Short mmCIF file of C-alpha atoms and ligand atoms in Angstrom, two decimals:
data_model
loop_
_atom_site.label_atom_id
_atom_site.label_comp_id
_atom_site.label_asym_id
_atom_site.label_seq_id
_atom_site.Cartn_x
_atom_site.Cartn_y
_atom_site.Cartn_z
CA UNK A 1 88.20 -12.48 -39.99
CA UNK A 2 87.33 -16.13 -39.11
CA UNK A 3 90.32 -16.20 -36.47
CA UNK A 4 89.27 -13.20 -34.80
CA UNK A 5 85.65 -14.30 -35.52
CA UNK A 6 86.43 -17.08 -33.18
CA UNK A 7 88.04 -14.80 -30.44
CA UNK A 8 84.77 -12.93 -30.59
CA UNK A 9 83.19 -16.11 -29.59
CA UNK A 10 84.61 -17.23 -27.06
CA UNK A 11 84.49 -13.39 -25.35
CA UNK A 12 81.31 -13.18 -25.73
CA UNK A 13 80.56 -16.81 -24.31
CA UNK A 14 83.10 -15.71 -21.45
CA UNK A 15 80.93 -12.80 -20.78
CA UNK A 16 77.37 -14.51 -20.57
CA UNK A 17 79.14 -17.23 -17.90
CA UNK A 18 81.08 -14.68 -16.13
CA UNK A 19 78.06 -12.26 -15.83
CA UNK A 20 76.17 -15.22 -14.69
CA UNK A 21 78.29 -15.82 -12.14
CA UNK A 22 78.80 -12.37 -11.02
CA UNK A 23 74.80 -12.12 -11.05
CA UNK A 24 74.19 -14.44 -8.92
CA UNK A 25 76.57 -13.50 -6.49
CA UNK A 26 74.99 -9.96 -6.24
CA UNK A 27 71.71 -11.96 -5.66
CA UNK A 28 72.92 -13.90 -2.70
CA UNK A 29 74.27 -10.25 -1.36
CA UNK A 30 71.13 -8.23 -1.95
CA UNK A 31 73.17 -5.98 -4.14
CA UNK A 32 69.64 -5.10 -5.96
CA UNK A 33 71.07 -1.40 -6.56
CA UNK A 34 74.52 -2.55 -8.10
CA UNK A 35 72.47 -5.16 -10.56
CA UNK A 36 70.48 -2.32 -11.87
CA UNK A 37 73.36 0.14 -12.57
CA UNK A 38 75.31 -2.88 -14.45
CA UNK A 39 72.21 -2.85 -16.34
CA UNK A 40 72.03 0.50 -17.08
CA UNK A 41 75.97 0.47 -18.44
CA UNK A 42 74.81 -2.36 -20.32
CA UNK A 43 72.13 -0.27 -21.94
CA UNK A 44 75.13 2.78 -22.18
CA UNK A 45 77.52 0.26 -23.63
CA UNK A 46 76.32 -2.08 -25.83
CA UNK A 47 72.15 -1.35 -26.23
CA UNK A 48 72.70 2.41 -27.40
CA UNK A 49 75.26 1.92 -29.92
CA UNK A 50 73.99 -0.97 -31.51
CA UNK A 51 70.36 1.08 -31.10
CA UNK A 52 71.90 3.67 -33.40
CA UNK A 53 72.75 1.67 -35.97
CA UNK A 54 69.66 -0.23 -36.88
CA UNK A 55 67.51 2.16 -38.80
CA UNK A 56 70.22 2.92 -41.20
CA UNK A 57 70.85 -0.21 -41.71
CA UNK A 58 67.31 -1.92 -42.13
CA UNK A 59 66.98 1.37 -44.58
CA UNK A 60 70.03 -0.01 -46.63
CA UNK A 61 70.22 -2.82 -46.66
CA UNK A 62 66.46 -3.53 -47.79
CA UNK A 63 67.66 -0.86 -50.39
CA UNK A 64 70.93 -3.15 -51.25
CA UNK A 65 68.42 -6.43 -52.01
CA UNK A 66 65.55 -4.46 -53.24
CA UNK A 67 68.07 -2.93 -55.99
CA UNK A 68 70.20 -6.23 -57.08
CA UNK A 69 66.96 -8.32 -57.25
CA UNK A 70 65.56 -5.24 -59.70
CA UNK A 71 62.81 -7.09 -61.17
CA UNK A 72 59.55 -6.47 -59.41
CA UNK A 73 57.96 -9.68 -59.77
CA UNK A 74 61.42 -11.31 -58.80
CA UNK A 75 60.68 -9.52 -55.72
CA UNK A 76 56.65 -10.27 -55.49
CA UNK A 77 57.83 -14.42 -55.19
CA UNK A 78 60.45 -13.30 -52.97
CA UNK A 79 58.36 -11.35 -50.46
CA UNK A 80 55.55 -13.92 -50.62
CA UNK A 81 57.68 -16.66 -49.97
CA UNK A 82 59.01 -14.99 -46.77
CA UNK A 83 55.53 -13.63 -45.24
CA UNK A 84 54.19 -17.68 -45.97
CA UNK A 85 57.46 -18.49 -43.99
CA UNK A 86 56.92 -16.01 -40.90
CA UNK A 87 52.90 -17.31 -40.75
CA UNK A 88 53.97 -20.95 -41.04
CA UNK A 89 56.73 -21.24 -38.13
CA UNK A 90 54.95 -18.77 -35.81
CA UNK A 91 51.76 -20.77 -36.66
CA UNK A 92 53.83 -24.21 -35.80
CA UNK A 93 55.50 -22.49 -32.52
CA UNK A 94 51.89 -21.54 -31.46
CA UNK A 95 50.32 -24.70 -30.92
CA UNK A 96 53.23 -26.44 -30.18
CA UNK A 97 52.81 -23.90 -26.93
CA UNK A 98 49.16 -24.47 -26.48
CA UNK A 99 49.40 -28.23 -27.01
CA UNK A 100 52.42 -28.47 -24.48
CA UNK A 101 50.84 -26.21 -21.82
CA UNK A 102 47.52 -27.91 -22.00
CA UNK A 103 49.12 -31.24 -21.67
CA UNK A 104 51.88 -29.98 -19.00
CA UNK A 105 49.18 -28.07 -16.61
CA UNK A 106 52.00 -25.97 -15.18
CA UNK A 107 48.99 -23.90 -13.48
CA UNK A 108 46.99 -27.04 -12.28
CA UNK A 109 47.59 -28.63 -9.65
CA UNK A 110 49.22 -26.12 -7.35
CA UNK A 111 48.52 -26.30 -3.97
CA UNK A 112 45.84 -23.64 -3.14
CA UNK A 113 48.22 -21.72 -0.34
CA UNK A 114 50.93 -21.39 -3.34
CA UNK A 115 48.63 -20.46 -5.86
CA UNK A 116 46.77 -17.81 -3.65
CA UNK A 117 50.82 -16.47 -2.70
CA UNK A 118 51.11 -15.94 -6.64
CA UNK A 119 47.77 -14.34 -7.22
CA UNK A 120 48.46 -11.83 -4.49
CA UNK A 121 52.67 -10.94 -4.80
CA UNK A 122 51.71 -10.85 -8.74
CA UNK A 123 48.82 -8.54 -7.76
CA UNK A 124 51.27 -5.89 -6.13
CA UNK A 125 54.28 -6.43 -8.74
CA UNK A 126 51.29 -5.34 -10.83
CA UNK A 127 50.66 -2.32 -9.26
CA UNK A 128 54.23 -1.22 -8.44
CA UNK A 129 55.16 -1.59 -12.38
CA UNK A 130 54.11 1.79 -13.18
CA UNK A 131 55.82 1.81 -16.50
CA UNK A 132 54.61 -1.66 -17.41
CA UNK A 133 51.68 -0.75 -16.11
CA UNK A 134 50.96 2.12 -18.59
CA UNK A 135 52.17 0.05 -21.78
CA UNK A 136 49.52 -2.64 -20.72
CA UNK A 137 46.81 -0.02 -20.24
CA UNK A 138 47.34 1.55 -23.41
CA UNK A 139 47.47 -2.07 -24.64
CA UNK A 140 44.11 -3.31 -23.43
CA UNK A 141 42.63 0.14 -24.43
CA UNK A 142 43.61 -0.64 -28.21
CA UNK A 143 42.09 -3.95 -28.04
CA UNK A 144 42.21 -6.32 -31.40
CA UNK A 145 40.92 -3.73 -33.32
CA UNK A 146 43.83 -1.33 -32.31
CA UNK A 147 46.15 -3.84 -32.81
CA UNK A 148 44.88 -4.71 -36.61
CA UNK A 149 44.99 -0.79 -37.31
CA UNK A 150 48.51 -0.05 -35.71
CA UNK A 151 50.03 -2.80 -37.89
CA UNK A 152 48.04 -1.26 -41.04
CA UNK A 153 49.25 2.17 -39.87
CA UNK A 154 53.09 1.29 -39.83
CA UNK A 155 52.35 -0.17 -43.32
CA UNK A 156 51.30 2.71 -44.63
CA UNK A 157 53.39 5.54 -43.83
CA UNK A 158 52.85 8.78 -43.47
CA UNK A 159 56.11 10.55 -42.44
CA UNK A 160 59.38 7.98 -42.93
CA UNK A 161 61.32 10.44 -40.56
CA UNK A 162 58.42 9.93 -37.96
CA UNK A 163 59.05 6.26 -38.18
CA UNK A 164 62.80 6.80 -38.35
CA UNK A 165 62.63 8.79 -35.03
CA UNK A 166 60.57 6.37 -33.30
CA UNK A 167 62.28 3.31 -34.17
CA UNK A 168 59.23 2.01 -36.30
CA UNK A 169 60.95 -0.02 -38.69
CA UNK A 170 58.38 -1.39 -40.68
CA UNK A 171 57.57 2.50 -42.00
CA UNK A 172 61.17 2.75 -43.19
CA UNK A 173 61.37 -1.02 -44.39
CA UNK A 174 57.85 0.04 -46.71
CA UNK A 175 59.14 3.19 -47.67
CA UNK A 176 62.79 1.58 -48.54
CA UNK A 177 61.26 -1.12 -50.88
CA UNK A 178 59.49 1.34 -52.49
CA UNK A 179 62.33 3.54 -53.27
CA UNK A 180 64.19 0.35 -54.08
CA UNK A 181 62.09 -0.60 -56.83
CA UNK A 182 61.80 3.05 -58.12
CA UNK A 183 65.65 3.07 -58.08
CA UNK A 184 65.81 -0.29 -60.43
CA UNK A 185 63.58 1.18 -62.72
CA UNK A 186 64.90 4.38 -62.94
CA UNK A 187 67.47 3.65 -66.04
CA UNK A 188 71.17 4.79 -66.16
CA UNK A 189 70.40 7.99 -64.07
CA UNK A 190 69.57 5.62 -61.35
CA UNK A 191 72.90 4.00 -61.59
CA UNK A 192 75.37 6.34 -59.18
CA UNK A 193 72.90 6.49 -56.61
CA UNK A 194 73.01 2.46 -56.33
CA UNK A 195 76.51 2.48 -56.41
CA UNK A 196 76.62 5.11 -53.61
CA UNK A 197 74.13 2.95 -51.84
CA UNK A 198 75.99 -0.15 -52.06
CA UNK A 199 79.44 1.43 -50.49
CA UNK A 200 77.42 2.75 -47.48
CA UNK A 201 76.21 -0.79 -47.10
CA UNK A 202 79.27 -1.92 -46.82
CA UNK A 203 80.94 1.00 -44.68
CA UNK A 204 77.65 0.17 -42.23
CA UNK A 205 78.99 -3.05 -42.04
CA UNK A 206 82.27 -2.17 -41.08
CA UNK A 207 80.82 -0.24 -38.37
CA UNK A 208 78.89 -3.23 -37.21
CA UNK A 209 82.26 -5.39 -37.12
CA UNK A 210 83.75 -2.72 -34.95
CA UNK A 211 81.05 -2.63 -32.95
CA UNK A 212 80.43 -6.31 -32.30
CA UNK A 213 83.56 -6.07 -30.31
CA UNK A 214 81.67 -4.61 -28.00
CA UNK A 215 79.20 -7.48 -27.16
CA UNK A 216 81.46 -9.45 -24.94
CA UNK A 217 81.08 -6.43 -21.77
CA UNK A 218 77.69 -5.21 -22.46
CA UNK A 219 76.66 -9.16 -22.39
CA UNK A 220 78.25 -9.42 -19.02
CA UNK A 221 77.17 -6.19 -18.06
CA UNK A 222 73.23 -6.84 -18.80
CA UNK A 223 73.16 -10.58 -17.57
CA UNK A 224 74.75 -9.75 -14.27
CA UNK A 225 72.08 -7.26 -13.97
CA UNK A 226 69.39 -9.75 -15.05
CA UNK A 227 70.39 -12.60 -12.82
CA UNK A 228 71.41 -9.89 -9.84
CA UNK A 229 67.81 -8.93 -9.98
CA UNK A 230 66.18 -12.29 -10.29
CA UNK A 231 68.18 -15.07 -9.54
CA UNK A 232 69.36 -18.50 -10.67
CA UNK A 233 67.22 -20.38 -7.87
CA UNK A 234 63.63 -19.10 -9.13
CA UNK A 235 63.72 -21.62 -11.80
CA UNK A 236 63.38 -23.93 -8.75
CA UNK A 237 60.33 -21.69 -7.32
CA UNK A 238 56.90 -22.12 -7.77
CA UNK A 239 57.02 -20.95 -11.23
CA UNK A 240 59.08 -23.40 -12.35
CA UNK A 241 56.75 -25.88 -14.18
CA UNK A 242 55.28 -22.60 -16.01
CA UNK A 243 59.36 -21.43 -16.86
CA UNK A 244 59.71 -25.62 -17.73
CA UNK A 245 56.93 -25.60 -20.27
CA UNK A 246 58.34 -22.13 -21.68
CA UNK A 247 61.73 -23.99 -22.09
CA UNK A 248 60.72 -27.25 -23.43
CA UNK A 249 58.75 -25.66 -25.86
CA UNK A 250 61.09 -23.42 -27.07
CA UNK A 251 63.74 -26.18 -27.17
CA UNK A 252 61.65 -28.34 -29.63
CA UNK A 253 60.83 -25.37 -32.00
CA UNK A 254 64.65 -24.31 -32.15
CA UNK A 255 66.20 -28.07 -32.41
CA UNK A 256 63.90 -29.86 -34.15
CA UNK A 257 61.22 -27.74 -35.70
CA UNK A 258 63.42 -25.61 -37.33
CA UNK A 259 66.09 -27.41 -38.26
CA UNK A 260 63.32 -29.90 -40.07
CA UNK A 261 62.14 -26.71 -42.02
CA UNK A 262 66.08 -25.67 -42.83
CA UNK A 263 66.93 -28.87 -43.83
CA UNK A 264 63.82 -29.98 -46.12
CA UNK A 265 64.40 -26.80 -47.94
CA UNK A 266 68.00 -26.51 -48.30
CA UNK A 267 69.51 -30.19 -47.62
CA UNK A 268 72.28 -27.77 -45.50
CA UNK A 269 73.43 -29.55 -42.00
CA UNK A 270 71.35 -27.42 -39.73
CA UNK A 271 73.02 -27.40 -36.81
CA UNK A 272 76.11 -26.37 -38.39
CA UNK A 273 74.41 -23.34 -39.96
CA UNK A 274 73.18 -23.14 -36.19
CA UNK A 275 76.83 -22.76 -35.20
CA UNK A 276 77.53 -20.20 -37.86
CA UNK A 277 75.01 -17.82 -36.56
CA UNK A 278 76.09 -18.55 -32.78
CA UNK A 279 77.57 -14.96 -32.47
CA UNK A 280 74.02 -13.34 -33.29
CA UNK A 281 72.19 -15.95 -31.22
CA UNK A 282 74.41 -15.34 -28.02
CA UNK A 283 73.58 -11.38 -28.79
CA UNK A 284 70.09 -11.92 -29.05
CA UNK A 285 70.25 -14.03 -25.46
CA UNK A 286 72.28 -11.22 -23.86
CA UNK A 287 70.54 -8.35 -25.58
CA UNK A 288 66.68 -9.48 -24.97
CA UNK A 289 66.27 -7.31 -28.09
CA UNK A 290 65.54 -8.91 -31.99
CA UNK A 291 65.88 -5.13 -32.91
CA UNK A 292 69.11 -4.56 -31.31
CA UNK A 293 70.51 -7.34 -32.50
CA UNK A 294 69.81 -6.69 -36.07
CA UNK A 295 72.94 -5.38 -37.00
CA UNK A 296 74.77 -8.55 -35.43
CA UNK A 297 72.39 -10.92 -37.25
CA UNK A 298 72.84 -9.05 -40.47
CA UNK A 299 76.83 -9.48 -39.92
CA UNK A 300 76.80 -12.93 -39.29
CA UNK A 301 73.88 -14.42 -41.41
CA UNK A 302 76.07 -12.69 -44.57
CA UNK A 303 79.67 -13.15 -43.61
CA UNK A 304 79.65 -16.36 -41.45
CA UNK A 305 76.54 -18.29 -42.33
CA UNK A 306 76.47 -18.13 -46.29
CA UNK A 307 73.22 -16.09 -46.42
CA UNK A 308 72.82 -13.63 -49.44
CA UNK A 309 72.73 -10.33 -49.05
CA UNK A 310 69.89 -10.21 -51.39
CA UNK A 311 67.38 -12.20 -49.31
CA UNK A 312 68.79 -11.07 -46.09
CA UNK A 313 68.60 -7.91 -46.88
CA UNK A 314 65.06 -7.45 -46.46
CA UNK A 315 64.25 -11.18 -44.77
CA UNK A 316 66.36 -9.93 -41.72
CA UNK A 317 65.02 -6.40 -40.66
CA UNK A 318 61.56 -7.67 -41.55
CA UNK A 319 61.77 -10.77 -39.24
CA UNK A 320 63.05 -8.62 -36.53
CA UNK A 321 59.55 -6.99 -36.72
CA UNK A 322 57.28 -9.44 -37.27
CA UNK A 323 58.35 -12.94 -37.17
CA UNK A 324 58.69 -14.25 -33.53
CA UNK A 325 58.50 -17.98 -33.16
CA UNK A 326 59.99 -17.59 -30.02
CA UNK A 327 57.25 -15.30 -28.49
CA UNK A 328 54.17 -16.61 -30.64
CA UNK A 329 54.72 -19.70 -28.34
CA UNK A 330 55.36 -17.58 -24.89
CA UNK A 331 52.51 -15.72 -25.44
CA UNK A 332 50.41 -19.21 -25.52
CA UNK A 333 51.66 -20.84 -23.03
CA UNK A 334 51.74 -17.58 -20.65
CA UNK A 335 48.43 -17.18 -21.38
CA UNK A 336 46.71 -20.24 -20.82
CA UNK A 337 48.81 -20.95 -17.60
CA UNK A 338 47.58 -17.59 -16.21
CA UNK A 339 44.08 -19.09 -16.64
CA UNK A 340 44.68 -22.23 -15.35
CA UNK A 341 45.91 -20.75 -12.12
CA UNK A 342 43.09 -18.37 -11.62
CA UNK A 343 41.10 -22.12 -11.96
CA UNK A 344 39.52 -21.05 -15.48
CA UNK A 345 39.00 -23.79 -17.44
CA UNK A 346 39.67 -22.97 -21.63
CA UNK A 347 37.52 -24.99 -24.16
CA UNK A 348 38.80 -25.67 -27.37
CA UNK A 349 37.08 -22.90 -29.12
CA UNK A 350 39.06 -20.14 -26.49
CA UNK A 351 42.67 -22.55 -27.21
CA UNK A 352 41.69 -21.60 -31.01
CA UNK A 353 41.20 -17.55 -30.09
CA UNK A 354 44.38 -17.90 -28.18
CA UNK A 355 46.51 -19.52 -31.13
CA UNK A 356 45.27 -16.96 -33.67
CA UNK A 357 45.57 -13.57 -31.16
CA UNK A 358 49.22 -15.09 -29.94
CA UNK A 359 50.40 -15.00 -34.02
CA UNK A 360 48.87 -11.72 -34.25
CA UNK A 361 49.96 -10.36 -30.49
CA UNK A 362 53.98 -11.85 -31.76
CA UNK A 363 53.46 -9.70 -34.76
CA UNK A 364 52.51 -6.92 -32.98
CA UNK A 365 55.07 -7.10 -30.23
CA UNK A 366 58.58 -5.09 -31.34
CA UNK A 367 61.88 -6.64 -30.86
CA UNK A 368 62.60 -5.16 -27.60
CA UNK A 369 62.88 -6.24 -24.19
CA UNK A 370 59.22 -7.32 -22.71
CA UNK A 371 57.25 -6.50 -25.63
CA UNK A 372 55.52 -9.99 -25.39
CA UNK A 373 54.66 -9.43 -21.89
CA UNK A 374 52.65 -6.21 -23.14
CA UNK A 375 51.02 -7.69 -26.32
CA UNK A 376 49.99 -10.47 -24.74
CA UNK A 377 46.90 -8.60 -23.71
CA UNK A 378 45.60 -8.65 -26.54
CA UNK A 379 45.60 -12.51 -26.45
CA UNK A 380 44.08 -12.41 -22.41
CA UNK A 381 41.28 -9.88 -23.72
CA UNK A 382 40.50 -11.92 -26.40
CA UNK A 383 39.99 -15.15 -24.51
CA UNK A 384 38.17 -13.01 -21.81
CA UNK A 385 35.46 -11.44 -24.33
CA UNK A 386 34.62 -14.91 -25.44
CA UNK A 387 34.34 -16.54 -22.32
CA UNK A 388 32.44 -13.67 -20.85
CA UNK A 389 30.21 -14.53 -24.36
CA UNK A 390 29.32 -17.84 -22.29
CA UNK A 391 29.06 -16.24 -18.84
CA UNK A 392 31.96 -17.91 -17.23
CA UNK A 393 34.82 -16.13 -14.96
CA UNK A 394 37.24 -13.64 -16.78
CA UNK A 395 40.97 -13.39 -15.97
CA UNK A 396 41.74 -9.80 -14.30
CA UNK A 397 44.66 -8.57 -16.32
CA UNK A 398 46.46 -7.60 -13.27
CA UNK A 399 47.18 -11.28 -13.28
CA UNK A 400 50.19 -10.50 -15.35
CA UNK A 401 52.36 -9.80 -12.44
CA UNK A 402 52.84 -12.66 -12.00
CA UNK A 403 54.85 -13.23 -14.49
CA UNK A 404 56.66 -10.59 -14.09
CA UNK A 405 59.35 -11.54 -11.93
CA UNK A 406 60.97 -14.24 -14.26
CA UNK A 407 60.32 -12.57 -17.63
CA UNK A 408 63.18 -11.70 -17.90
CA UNK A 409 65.15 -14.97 -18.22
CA UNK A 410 61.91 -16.18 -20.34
CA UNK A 411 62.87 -13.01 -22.84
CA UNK A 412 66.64 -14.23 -23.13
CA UNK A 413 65.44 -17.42 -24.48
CA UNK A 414 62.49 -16.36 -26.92
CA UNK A 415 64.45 -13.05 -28.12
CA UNK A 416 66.91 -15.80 -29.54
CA UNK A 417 64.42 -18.39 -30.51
CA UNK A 418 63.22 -15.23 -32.62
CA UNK A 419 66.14 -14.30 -34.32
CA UNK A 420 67.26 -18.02 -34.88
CA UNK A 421 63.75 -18.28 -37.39
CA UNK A 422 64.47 -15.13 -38.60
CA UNK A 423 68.09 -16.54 -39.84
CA UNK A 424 66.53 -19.77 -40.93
CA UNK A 425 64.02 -17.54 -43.03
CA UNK A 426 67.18 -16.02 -44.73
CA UNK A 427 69.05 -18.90 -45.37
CA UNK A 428 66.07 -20.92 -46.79
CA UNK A 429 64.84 -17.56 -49.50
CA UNK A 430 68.58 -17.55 -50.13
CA UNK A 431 67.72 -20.97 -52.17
CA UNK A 432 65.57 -18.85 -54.42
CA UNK A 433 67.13 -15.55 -54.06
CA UNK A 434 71.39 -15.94 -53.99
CA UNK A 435 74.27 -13.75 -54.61
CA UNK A 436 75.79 -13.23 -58.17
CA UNK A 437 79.70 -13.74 -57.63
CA UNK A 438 80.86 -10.31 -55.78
CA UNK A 439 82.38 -8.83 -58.70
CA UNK A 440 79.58 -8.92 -60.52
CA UNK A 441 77.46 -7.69 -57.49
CA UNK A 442 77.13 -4.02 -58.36
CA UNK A 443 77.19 -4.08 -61.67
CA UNK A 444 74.47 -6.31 -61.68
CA UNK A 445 72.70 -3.88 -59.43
CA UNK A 446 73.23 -1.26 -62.37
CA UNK A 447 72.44 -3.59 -64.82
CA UNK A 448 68.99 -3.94 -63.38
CA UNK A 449 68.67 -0.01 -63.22
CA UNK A 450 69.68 0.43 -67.14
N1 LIG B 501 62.28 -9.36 -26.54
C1 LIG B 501 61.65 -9.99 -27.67
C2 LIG B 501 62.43 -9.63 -28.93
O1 LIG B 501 63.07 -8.61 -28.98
C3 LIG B 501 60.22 -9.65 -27.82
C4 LIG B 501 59.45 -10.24 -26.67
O2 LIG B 501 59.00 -11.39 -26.78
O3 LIG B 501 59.28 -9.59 -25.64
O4 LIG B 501 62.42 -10.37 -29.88
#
């Protein structure tokens, strides 16, 4: 496995340069039209299939850790530890963003002409984003209050094949625990049922390693299309001291911030764990999707990077829902630069509304492409309602066109940023929740049940 582990590698690093490449040469030709039906066979080829396989496996493989760590309380310490995890880095990579994009200004200082150009071409990218468009609508219309109660909503299920359907996976990952627990405690009957659960687990995992092979083309296929459509020079545009302060930002919570939190935990080498989890990382950068990527991170985290399949299990598909370093600290600095263009100063009581409503508009978004774009109204209406509390201007939330353009690129970066905590998360509950050796693994399981 490692030897063709490393093949994988290096296709799949092959295929994010060679797509670059072959991007940006479509850019220079105006091939717009080819660059969006390379990303469409990047959706056919490598989104789909990897689509279809995460609901079954967030369903079982929360099952496989609920059911070895059997004891309930076991599992109380377990999940606390991981939501105090999730709060605490997207907390960190939230004012990291403010504090960088307050002391960066990426929206001061522009020369009025540029700034007005902006304001307007993000004005018409607004309106000519119809589907965008609708998702922020129906976003502003839910407001904070809609955001609390569609959280609360997915926690409480109603219908599990409703979620299943609609790719909600926090229904299935509530519903799974709960059947996990019933399963420990359900004595010796319970026993062939968790045996039948763990082979599936790890016939879904064979699946995954088949499909991982197909990473290396749909990478290529979906950067091309990415850097077809927007190009490698806008990071020298005007929006480059905005995409700058994204970067930085994101840099310091992946290298340093992280790796401190790994490594005070854990004693591991962080950057070698880093390097263990490069093939879900590079997904996550080519896929723009946390929930796509799942199965890959899954993969890895257990086979390569010495995570248990107890803690992954559920630390993994819950993290692809709701922990997002990576966009917790877009959203902030996205936000605040939006106002700074439009000339709205922020006080420090509206940089405190936006590092609470970025946590809970990163919780909110799902791990798919541009989610954070959409949440992140919650964050502007926020700020807006209390400013309009002290009868200053309010930012129109058209002004997100703007940011439309390179969001893309942005998404590569944070969609990895977010599954790099997420594997951090794993590896550090793995201190507190490891593996018995593998022989023992399913009996154990049992063992718990009778
Ligand atoms: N694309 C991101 C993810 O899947 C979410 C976002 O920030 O838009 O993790």
């Amino acid at each position: 496995m490692h030897r063709a582990g490393g093949l994988l590698t290096v296709l799949i690093l092959l295929g994010l340069v060679a797509g670059a490449i072959l991007g940006e040469v479509l850019h220079r030709n105006d091939a717009l039209d080819v660059a969006a039906a390379m990303m469409n066979w990047g959706d056919l080829v490598l989104i789909r299939p990897l689509k279809l396989l995460v609901i079954p496996i967030v369903m079982l493989s929360v099952l496989v850790g609920v059911t070895s760590i059997g004891d309930p309380s076991r599992l109380g310490v377990i999940g606390g530890a991981t939501l105090v995890y999730y709060l605490a880095t997207m907390l960190a990579a939230v004012i990291l963003g403010a504090v960088l994009v307050t002391s960066i200004g990426p929206g001061v200082g522009l020369d009025a002409t540029t700034a007005e150009q902006l304001r307007v071409s993000g004005e018409s990218a607004f309106a000519g984003a119809d589907v965008l468009k609708g998702r922020i609508d129906q976003a502003s219309e839910m407001g904070m209050g809609g955001a609390w109660s569609s959280i609360l909503d997915q926690l409480i299920p109603a219908n599990v094949f409703a979620d299943m359907v609609a790719v909600r996976p926090l229904g299935v990952i509530v519903f799974s625990l709960a059947l996990g627990l019933a399963l420990a405690a359900g004595g010796s009957a319970a026993t062939p049922a968790i045996r039948g659960i763990a082979s599936l687990f790890d016939a879904m995992m064979r699946l995954i390693r088949w499909v991982i092979w197909i990473t290396p083309i749909g990478v290529l296929l979906l950067v091309a299309g990415t850097v077809g459509r927007i190009g490698i020079d806008e990071i020298y545009g005007p929006m480059s001291k905005y995409m700058f302060t994204v970067f930085v930002g994101l840099a310091i919570h992946a290298f340093v911030v992280l790796p401190i939190v790994l490594w005070v935990f854990t004693r591991i080498s962080p950057f070698r764990f880093m390097w263990r989890m490069k093939r879900a990382l590079l997904t996550a950068f080519g896929t723009d999707s946390s929930s796509a990527t799942l199965p890959v991170t899954l993969e890895t985290a257990q086979d390569e990077a010495g995570c248990s399949k107890r803690a992954s299990g559920f630390v993994l598909p819950l993290g692809s829902t709701i922990n997002m370093d990576g966009t917790a600290l877009y959203e902030a600095v996205a936000v605040v630069f939006l106002f700074q263009l439009f000339g709205i100063d922020l006080s420090f009581t509206e940089l405190v509304v936006v590092v609470i409503t970025a946590t809970l508009a990163a919780v909110g978004a799902a791990g798919i492409p541009s989610a954070g774009l959409v949440t992140m109204v919650i964050v502007i209406t926020a700020v807006n309602t209390s400013l309009a509390g002290r009868g200053d201007a309010q930012l129109p939330l058209s002004a997100i066109g703007i940011l439309l353009g390179v969001d893309r690129i942005l998404d590569m970066c944070r969609t990895t940023v977010n599954v790099w905590g997420d594997a951090v998360g794993a590896r550090i509950i793995t201190q507190i929740a490891p593996d018995d050796a593998p022989d023992e693994e399913t009996d154990d399981a049992v063992a718990a049940a009778t």
